[in-house]
PDB file of C-alpha atoms in Angstrom:
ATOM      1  CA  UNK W  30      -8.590  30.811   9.831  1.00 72.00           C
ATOM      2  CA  UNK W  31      -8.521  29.347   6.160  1.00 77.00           C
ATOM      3  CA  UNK W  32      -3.902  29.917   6.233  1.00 79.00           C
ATOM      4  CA  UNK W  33      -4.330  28.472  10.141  1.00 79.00           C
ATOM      5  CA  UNK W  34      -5.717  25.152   8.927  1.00 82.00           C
ATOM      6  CA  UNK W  35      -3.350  24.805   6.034  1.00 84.00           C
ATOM      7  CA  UNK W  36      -0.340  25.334   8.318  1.00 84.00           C
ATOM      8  CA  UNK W  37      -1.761  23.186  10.968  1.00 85.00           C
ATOM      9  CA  UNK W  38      -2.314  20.244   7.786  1.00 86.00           C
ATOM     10  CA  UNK W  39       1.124  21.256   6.412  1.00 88.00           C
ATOM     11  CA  UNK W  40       3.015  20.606   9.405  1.00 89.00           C
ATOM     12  CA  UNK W  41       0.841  17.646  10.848  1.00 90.00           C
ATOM     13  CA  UNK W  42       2.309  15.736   7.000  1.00 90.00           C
ATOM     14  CA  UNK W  43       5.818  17.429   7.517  1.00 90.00           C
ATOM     15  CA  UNK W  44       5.602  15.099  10.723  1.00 91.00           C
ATOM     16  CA  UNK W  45       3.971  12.075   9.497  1.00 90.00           C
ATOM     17  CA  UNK W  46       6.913  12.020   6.622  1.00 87.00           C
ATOM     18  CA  UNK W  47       9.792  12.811   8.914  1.00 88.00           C
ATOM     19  CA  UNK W  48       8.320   9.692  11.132  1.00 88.00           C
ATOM     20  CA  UNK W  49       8.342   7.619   7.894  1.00 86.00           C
ATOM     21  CA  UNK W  50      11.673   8.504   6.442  1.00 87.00           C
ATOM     22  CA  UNK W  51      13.343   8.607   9.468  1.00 88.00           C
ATOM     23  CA  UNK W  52      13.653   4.886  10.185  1.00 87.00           C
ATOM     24  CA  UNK W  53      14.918   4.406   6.279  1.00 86.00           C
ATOM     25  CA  UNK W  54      17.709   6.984   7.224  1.00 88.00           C
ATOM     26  CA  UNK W  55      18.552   5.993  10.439  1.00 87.00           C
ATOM     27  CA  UNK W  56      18.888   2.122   8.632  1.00 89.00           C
ATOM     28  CA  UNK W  57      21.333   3.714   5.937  1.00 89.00           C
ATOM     29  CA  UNK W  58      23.396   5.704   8.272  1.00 89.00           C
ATOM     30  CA  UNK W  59      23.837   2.584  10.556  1.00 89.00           C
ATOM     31  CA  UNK W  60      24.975   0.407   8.571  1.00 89.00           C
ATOM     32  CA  UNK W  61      28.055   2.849   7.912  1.00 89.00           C
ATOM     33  CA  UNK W  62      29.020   2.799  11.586  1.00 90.00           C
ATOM     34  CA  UNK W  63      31.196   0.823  13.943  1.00 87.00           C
ATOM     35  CA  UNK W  64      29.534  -1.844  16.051  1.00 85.00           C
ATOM     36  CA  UNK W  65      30.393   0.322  18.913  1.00 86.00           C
ATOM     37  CA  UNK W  66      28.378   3.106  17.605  1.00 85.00           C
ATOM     38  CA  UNK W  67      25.602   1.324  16.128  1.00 83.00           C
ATOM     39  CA  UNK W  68      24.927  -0.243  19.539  1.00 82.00           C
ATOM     40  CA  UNK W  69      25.589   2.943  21.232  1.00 84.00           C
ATOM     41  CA  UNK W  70      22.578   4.660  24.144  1.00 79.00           C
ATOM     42  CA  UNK W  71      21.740   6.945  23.437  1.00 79.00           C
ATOM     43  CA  UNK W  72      21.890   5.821  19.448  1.00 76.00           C
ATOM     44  CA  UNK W  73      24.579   7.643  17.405  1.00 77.00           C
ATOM     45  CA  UNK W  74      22.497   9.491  14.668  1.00 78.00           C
ATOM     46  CA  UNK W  75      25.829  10.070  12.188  1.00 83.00           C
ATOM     47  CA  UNK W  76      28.666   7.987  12.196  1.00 85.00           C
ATOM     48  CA  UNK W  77      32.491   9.430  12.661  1.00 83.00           C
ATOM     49  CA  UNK W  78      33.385   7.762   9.498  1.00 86.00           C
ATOM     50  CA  UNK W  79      31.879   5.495   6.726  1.00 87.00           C
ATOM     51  CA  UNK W  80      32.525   2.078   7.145  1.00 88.00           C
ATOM     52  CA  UNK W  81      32.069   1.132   3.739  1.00 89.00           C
ATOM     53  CA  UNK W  82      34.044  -2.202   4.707  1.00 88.00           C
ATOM     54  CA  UNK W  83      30.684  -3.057   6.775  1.00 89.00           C
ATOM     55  CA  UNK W  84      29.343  -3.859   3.067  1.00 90.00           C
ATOM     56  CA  UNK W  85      31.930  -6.338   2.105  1.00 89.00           C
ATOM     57  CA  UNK W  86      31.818  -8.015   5.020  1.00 89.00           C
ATOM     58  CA  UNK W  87      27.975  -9.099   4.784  1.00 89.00           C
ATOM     59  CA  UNK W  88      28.955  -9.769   0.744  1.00 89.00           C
ATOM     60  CA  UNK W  89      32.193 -12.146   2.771  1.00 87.00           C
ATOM     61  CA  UNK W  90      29.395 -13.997   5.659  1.00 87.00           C
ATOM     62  CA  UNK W  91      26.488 -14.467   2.704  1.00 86.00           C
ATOM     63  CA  UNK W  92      25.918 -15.152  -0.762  1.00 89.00           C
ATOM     64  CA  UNK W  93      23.950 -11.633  -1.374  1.00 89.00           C
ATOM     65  CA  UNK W  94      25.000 -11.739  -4.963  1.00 90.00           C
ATOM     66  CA  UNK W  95      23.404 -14.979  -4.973  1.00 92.00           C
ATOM     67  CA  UNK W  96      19.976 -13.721  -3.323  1.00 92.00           C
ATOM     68  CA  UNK W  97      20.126 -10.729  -5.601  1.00 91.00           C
ATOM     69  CA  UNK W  98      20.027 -12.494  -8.668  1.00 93.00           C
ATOM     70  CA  UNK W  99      17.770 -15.233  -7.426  1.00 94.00           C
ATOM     71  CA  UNK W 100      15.110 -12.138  -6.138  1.00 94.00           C
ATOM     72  CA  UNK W 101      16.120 -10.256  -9.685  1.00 93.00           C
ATOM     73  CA  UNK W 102      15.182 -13.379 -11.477  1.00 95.00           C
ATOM     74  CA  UNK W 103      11.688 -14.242  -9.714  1.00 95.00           C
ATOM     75  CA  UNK W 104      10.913 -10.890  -9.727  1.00 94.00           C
ATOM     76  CA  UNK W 105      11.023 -10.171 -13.566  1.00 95.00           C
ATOM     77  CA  UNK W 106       9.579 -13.580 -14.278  1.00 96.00           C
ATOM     78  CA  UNK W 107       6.548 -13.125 -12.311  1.00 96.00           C
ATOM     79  CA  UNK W 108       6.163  -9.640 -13.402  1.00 95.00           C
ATOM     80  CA  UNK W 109       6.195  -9.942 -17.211  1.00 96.00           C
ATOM     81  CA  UNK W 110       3.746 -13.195 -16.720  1.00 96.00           C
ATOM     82  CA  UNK W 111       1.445 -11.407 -14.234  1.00 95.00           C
ATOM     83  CA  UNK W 112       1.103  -8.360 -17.141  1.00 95.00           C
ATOM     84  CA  UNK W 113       0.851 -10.826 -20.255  1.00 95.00           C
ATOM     85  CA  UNK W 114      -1.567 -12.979 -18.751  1.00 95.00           C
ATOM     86  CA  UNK W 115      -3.429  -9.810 -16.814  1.00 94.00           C
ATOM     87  CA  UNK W 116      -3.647  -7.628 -19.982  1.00 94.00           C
ATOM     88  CA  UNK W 117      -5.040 -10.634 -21.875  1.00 94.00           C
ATOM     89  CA  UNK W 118      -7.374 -11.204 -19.987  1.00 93.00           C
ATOM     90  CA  UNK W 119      -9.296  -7.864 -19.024  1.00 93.00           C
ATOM     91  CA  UNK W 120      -9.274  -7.708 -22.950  1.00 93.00           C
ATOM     92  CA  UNK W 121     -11.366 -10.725 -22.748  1.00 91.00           C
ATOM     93  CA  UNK W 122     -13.482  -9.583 -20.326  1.00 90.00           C
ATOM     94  CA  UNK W 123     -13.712  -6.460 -21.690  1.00 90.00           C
ATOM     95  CA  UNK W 124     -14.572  -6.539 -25.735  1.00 88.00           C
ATOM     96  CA  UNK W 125     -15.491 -10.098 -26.436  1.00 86.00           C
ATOM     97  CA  UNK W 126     -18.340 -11.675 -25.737  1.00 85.00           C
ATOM     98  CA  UNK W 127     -19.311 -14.871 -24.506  1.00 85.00           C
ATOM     99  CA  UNK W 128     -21.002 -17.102 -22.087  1.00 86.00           C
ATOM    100  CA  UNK W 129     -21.273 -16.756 -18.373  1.00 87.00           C
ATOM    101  CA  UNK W 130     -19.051 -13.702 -18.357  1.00 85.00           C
ATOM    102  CA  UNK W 131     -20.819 -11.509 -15.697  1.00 86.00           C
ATOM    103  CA  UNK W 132     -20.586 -15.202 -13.743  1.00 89.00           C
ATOM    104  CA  UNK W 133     -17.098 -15.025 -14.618  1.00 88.00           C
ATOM    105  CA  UNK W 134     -16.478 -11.164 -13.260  1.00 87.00           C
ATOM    106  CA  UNK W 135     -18.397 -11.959  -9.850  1.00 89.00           C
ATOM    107  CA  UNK W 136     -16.696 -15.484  -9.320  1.00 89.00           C
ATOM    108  CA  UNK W 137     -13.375 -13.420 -10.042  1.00 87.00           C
ATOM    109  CA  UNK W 138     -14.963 -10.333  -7.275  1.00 85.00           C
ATOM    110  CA  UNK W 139     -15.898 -13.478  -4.990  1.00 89.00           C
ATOM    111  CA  UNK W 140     -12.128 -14.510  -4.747  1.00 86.00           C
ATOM    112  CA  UNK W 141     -10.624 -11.058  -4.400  1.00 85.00           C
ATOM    113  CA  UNK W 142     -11.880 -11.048  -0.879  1.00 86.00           C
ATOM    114  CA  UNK W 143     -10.192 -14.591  -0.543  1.00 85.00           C
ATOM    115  CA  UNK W 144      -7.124 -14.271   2.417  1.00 84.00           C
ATOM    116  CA  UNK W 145      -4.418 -15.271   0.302  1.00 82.00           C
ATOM    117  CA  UNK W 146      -3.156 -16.785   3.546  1.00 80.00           C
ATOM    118  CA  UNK W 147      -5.742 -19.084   4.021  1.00 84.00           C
ATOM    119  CA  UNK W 148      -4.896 -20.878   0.424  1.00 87.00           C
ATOM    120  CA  UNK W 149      -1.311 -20.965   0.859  1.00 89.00           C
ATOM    121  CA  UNK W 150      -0.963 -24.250   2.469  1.00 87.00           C
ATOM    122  CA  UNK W 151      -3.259 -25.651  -0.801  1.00 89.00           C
ATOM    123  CA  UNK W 152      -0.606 -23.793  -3.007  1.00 91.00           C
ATOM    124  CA  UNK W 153       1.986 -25.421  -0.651  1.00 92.00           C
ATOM    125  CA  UNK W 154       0.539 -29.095  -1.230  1.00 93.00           C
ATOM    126  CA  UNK W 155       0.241 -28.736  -4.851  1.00 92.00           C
ATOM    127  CA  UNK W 156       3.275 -27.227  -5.963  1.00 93.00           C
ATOM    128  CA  UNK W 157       4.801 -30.338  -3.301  1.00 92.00           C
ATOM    129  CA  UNK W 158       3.216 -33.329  -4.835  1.00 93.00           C
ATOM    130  CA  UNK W 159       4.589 -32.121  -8.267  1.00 92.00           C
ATOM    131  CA  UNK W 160       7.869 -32.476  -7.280  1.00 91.00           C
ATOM    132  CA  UNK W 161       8.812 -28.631  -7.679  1.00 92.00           C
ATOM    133  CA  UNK W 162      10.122 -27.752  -4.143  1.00 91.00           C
ATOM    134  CA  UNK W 163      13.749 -26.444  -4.023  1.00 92.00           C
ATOM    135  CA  UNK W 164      13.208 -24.801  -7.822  1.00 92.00           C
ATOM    136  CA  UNK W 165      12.578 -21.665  -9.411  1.00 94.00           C
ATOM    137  CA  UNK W 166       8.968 -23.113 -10.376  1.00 93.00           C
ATOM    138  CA  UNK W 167       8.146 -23.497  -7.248  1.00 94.00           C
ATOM    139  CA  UNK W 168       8.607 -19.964  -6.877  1.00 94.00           C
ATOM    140  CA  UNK W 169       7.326 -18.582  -9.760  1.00 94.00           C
ATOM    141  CA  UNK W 170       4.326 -20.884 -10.754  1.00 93.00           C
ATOM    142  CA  UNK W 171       1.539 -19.581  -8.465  1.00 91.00           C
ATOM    143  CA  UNK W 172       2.284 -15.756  -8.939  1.00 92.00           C
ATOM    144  CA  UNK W 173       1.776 -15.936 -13.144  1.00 92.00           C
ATOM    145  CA  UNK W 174      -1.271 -13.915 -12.743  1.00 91.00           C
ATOM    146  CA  UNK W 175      -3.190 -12.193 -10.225  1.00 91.00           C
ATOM    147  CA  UNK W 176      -7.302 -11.647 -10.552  1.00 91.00           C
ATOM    148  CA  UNK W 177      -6.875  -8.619  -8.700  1.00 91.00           C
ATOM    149  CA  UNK W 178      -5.041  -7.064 -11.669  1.00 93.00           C
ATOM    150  CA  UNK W 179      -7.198  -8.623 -14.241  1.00 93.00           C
ATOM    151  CA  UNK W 180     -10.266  -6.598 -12.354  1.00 89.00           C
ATOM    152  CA  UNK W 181      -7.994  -3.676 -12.470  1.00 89.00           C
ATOM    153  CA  UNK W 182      -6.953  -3.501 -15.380  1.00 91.00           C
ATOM    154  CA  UNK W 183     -10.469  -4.317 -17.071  1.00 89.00           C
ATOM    155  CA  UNK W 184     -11.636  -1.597 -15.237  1.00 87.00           C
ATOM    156  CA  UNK W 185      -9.010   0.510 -16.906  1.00 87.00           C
ATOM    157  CA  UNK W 186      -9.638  -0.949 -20.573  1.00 88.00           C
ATOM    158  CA  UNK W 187     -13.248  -0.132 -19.775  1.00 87.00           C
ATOM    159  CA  UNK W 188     -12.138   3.787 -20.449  1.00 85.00           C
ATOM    160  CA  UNK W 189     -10.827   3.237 -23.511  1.00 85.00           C
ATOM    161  CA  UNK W 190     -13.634   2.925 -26.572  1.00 86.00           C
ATOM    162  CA  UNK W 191     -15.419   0.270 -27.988  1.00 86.00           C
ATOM    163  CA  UNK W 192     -14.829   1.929 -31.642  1.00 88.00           C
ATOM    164  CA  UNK W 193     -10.839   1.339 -31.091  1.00 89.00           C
ATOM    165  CA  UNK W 194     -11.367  -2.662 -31.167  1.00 90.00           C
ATOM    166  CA  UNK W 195     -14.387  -2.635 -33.804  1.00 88.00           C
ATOM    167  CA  UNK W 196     -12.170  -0.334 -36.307  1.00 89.00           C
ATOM    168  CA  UNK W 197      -9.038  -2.452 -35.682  1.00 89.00           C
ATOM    169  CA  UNK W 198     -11.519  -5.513 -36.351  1.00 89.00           C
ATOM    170  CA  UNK W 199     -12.851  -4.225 -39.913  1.00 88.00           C
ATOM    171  CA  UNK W 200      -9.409  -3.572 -40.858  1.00 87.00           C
ATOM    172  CA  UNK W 201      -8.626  -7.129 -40.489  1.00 89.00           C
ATOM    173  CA  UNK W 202      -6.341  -7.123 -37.767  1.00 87.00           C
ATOM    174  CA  UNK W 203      -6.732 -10.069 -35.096  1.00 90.00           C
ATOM    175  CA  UNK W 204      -7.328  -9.435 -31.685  1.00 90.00           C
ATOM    176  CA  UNK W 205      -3.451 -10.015 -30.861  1.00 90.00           C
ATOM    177  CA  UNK W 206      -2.702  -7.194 -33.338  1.00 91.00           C
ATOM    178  CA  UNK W 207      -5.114  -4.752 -31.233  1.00 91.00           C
ATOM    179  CA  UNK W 208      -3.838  -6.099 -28.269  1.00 92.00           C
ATOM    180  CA  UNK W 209      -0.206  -5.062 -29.112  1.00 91.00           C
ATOM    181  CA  UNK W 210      -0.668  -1.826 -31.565  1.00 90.00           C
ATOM    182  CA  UNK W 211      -3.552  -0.160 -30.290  1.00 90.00           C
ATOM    183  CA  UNK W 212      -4.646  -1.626 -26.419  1.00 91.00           C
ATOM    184  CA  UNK W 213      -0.799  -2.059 -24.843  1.00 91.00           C
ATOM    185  CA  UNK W 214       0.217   1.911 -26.097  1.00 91.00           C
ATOM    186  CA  UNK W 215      -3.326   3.001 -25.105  1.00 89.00           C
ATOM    187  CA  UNK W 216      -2.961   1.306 -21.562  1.00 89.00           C
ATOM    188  CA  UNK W 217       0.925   1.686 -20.953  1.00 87.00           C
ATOM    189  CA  UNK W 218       0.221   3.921 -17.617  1.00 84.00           C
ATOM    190  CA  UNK W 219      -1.988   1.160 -16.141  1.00 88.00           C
ATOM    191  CA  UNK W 220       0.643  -1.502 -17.808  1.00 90.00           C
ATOM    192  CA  UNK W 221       3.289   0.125 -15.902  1.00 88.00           C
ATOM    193  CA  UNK W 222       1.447   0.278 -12.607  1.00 87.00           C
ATOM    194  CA  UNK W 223       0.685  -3.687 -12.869  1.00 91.00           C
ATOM    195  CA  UNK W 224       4.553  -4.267 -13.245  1.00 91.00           C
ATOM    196  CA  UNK W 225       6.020  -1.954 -10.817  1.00 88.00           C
ATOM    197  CA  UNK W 226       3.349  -3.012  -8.044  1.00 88.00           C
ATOM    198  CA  UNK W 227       4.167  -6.915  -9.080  1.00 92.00           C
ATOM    199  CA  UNK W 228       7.395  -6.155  -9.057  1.00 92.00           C
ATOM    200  CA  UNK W 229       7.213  -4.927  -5.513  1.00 89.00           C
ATOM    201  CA  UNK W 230       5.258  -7.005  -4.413  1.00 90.00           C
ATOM    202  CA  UNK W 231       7.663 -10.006  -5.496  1.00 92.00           C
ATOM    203  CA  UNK W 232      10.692  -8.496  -4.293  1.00 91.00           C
ATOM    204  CA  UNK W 233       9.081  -8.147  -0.954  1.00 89.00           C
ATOM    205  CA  UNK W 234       7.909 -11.898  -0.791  1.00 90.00           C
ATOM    206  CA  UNK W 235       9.013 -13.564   2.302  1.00 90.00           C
ATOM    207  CA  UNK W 236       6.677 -15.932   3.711  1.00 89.00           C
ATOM    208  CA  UNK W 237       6.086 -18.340   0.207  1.00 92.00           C
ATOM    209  CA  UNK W 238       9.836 -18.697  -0.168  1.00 93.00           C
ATOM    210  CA  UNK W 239      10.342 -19.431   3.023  1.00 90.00           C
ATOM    211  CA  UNK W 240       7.622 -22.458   2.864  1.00 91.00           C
ATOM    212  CA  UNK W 241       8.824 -23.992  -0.329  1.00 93.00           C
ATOM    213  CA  UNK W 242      12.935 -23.336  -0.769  1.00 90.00           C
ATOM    214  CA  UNK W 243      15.327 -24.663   2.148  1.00 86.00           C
ATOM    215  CA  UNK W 244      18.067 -24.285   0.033  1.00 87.00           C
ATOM    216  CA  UNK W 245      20.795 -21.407  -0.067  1.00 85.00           C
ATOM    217  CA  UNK W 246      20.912 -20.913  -3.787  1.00 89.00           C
ATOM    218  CA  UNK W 247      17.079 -20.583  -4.089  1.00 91.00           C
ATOM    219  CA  UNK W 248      16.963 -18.337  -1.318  1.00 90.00           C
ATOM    220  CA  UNK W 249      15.416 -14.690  -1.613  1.00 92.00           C
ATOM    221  CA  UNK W 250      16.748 -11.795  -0.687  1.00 90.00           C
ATOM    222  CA  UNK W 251      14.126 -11.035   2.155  1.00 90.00           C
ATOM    223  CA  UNK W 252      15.030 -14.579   3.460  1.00 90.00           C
ATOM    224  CA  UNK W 253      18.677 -14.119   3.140  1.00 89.00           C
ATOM    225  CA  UNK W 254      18.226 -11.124   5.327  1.00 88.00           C
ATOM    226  CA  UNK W 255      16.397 -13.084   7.872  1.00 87.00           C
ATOM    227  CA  UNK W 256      18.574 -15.831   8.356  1.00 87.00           C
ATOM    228  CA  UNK W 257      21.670 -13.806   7.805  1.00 87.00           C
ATOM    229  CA  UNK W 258      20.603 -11.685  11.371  1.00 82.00           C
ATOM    230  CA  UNK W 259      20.008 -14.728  12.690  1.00 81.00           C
ATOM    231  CA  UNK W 260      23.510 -16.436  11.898  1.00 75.00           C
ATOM    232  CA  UNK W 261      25.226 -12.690  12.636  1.00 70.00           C
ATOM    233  CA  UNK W 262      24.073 -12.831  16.295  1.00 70.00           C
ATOM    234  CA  UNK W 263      25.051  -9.481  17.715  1.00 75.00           C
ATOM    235  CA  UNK W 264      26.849  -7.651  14.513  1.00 84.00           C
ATOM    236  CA  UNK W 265      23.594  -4.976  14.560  1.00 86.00           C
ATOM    237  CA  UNK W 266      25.427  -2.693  11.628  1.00 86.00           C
ATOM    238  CA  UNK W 267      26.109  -5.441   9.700  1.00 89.00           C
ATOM    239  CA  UNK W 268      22.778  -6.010   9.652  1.00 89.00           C
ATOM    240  CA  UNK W 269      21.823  -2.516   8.897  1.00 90.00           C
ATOM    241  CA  UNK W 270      24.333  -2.912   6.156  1.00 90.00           C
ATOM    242  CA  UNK W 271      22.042  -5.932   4.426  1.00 89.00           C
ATOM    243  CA  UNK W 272      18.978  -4.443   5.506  1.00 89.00           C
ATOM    244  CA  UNK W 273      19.572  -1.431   2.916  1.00 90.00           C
ATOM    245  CA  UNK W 274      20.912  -4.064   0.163  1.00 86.00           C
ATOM    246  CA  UNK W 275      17.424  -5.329   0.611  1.00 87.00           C
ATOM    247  CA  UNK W 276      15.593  -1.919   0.510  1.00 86.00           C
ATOM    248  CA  UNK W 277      17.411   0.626  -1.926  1.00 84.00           C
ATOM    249  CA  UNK W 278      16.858  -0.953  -4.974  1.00 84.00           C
ATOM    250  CA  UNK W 279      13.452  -1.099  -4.742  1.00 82.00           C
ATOM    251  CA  UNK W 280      12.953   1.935  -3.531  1.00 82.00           C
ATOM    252  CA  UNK W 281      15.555   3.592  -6.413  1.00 85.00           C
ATOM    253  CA  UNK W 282      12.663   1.389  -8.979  1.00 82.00           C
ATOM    254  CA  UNK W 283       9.922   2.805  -7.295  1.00 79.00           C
ATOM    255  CA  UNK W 284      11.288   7.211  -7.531  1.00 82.00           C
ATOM    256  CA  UNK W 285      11.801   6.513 -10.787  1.00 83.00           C
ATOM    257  CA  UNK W 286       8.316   5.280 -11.825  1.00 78.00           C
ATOM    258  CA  UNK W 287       6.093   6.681  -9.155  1.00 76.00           C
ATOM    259  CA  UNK W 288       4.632   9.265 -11.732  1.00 76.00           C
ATOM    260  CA  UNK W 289       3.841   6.562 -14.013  1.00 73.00           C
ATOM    261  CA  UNK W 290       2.081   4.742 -10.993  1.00 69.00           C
ATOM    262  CA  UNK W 291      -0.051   7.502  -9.933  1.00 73.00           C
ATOM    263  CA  UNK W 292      -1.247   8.633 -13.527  1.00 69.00           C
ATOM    264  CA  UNK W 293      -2.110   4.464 -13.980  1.00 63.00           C
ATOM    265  CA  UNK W 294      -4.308   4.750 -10.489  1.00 63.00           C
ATOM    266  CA  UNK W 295      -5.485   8.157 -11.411  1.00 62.00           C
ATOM    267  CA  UNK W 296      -6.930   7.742 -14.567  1.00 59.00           C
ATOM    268  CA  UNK W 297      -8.536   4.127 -13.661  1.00 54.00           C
ATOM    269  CA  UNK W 298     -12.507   4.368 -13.651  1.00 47.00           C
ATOM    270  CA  UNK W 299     -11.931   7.474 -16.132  1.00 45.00           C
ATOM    271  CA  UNK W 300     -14.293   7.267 -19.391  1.00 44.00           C
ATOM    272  CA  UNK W 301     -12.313   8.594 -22.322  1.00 42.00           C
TER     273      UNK W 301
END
């Protein structure tokens, strides 16, 4: 019975991940074929030939070098500021003391279950009366840090102990010094999680971009995709060509540090 339920549960996932991956394939493979075929019922599954030439044309109708960088740019920006500030600040919460901190920690629990759609339009209104839309700022200001992983990651920290910062402390080093010798190395699994998911999470964006850049050259590349199938009209494998521009790279990012991910999550909560 025991071998009956693990082939049932073995083939029910074998399903569930052919469902996922499919559409990811089927995307890639497209956007190597011919109009005709890519438009084709029933749907051509592999193409006759690779039409690489489908790639240079998108590169020919829109500035995806452009997006690229622009979506490169934001990304690592707002990644290495969202760890900084994020890793400075669970080490705040989490070995110094000082006034109104568990008021600090449930204010900061209070706005986790905040919609961040239901503040963007505030975001929005700021970031317009200074003067920033059309800019890189404008893109990059409001995503510096993120509360949900400061909680995280002070959560993490909270594993690691006391007698690290207190030894580090009567050796005369300053709390920057711990920070960078002793907590960063210590924490580099969680550190890694924080970028990669920011990271993600950034190159994904869509909806803030769209609200506060109008402009071609501070477009995204999620926006570039969106208003390149709009200007394309009918050219589906064209569109299946800049679809996986959009995708691969992240993806590629995201095999090569998914271990690292998983031991961060893992071992958060963990005492050490």
């Amino acid at each position: 019975m025991k071998k009956v339920v693990t082939g049932l549960s073995l083939l029910f996932i074998g399903i569930l991940g052919i469902v996922t991956i499919f559409p990811f394939i089927y995307m890639i493979l497209a956007g190597l074929m011919t109009y005709s075929e890519a438009t084709s019922i029933p749907p051509t599954l592999l193409p006759t030939s690779f039409q690489w030439g489908n790639y240079t044309e998108v590169f020919a109708k829109a500035p995806f070098l452009r997006y690229f960088f622009n979506t490169v740019f934001v990304s690592l920006v707002t990644t290495i500021a969202t760890v900084i500030t994020s890793v400075l600040a669970a080490f705040a919460l989490t070995s110094l003391e000082f006034r109104f901190k568990k008021l600090i920690i449930g204010i900061m629990i209070s706005l986790l279950m905040v919609p961040y759609e239901s503040i963007i339009f505030t975001n929005y209104n700021t970031i317009s009366r200074m003067g920033l839309l059309n800019s890189y700022s404008a893109l990059i200001i409001p995503f510096l840090t993120s509360i949900f992983y400061i909680y995280y990651l002070n959560g993490y920290l909270k594993s690691i102990s006391s007698t690290f910062y207190k030894a580090a402390k009567i050796d005369g080093a300053s709390d920057l010094e711990y920070i960078w010798k002793i907590l960063v190395p210590m924490s580099k699994p969680a550190l890694v999680t924080v970028g990669i998911l920011t990271f993600i999470s950034s190159w994904n964006s869509f909806l803030w971009p769209l609200l506060v850049t109008n402009e071609k050259k501070f477009r995204l590349l999620n926006n570039g995709l969106a208003a390149f199938t709009s200007e394309s009209g009918s050219d589906v494998h064209l569109q299946m060509a800049a679809a996986t521009l959009t995708v691969i790279p992240i993806l590629i990012i995201y095999l090569i540090f998914r271990k690292e991910i998983i031991r961060g999550v893992a071992k958060n909560g963990i005492k050490g």
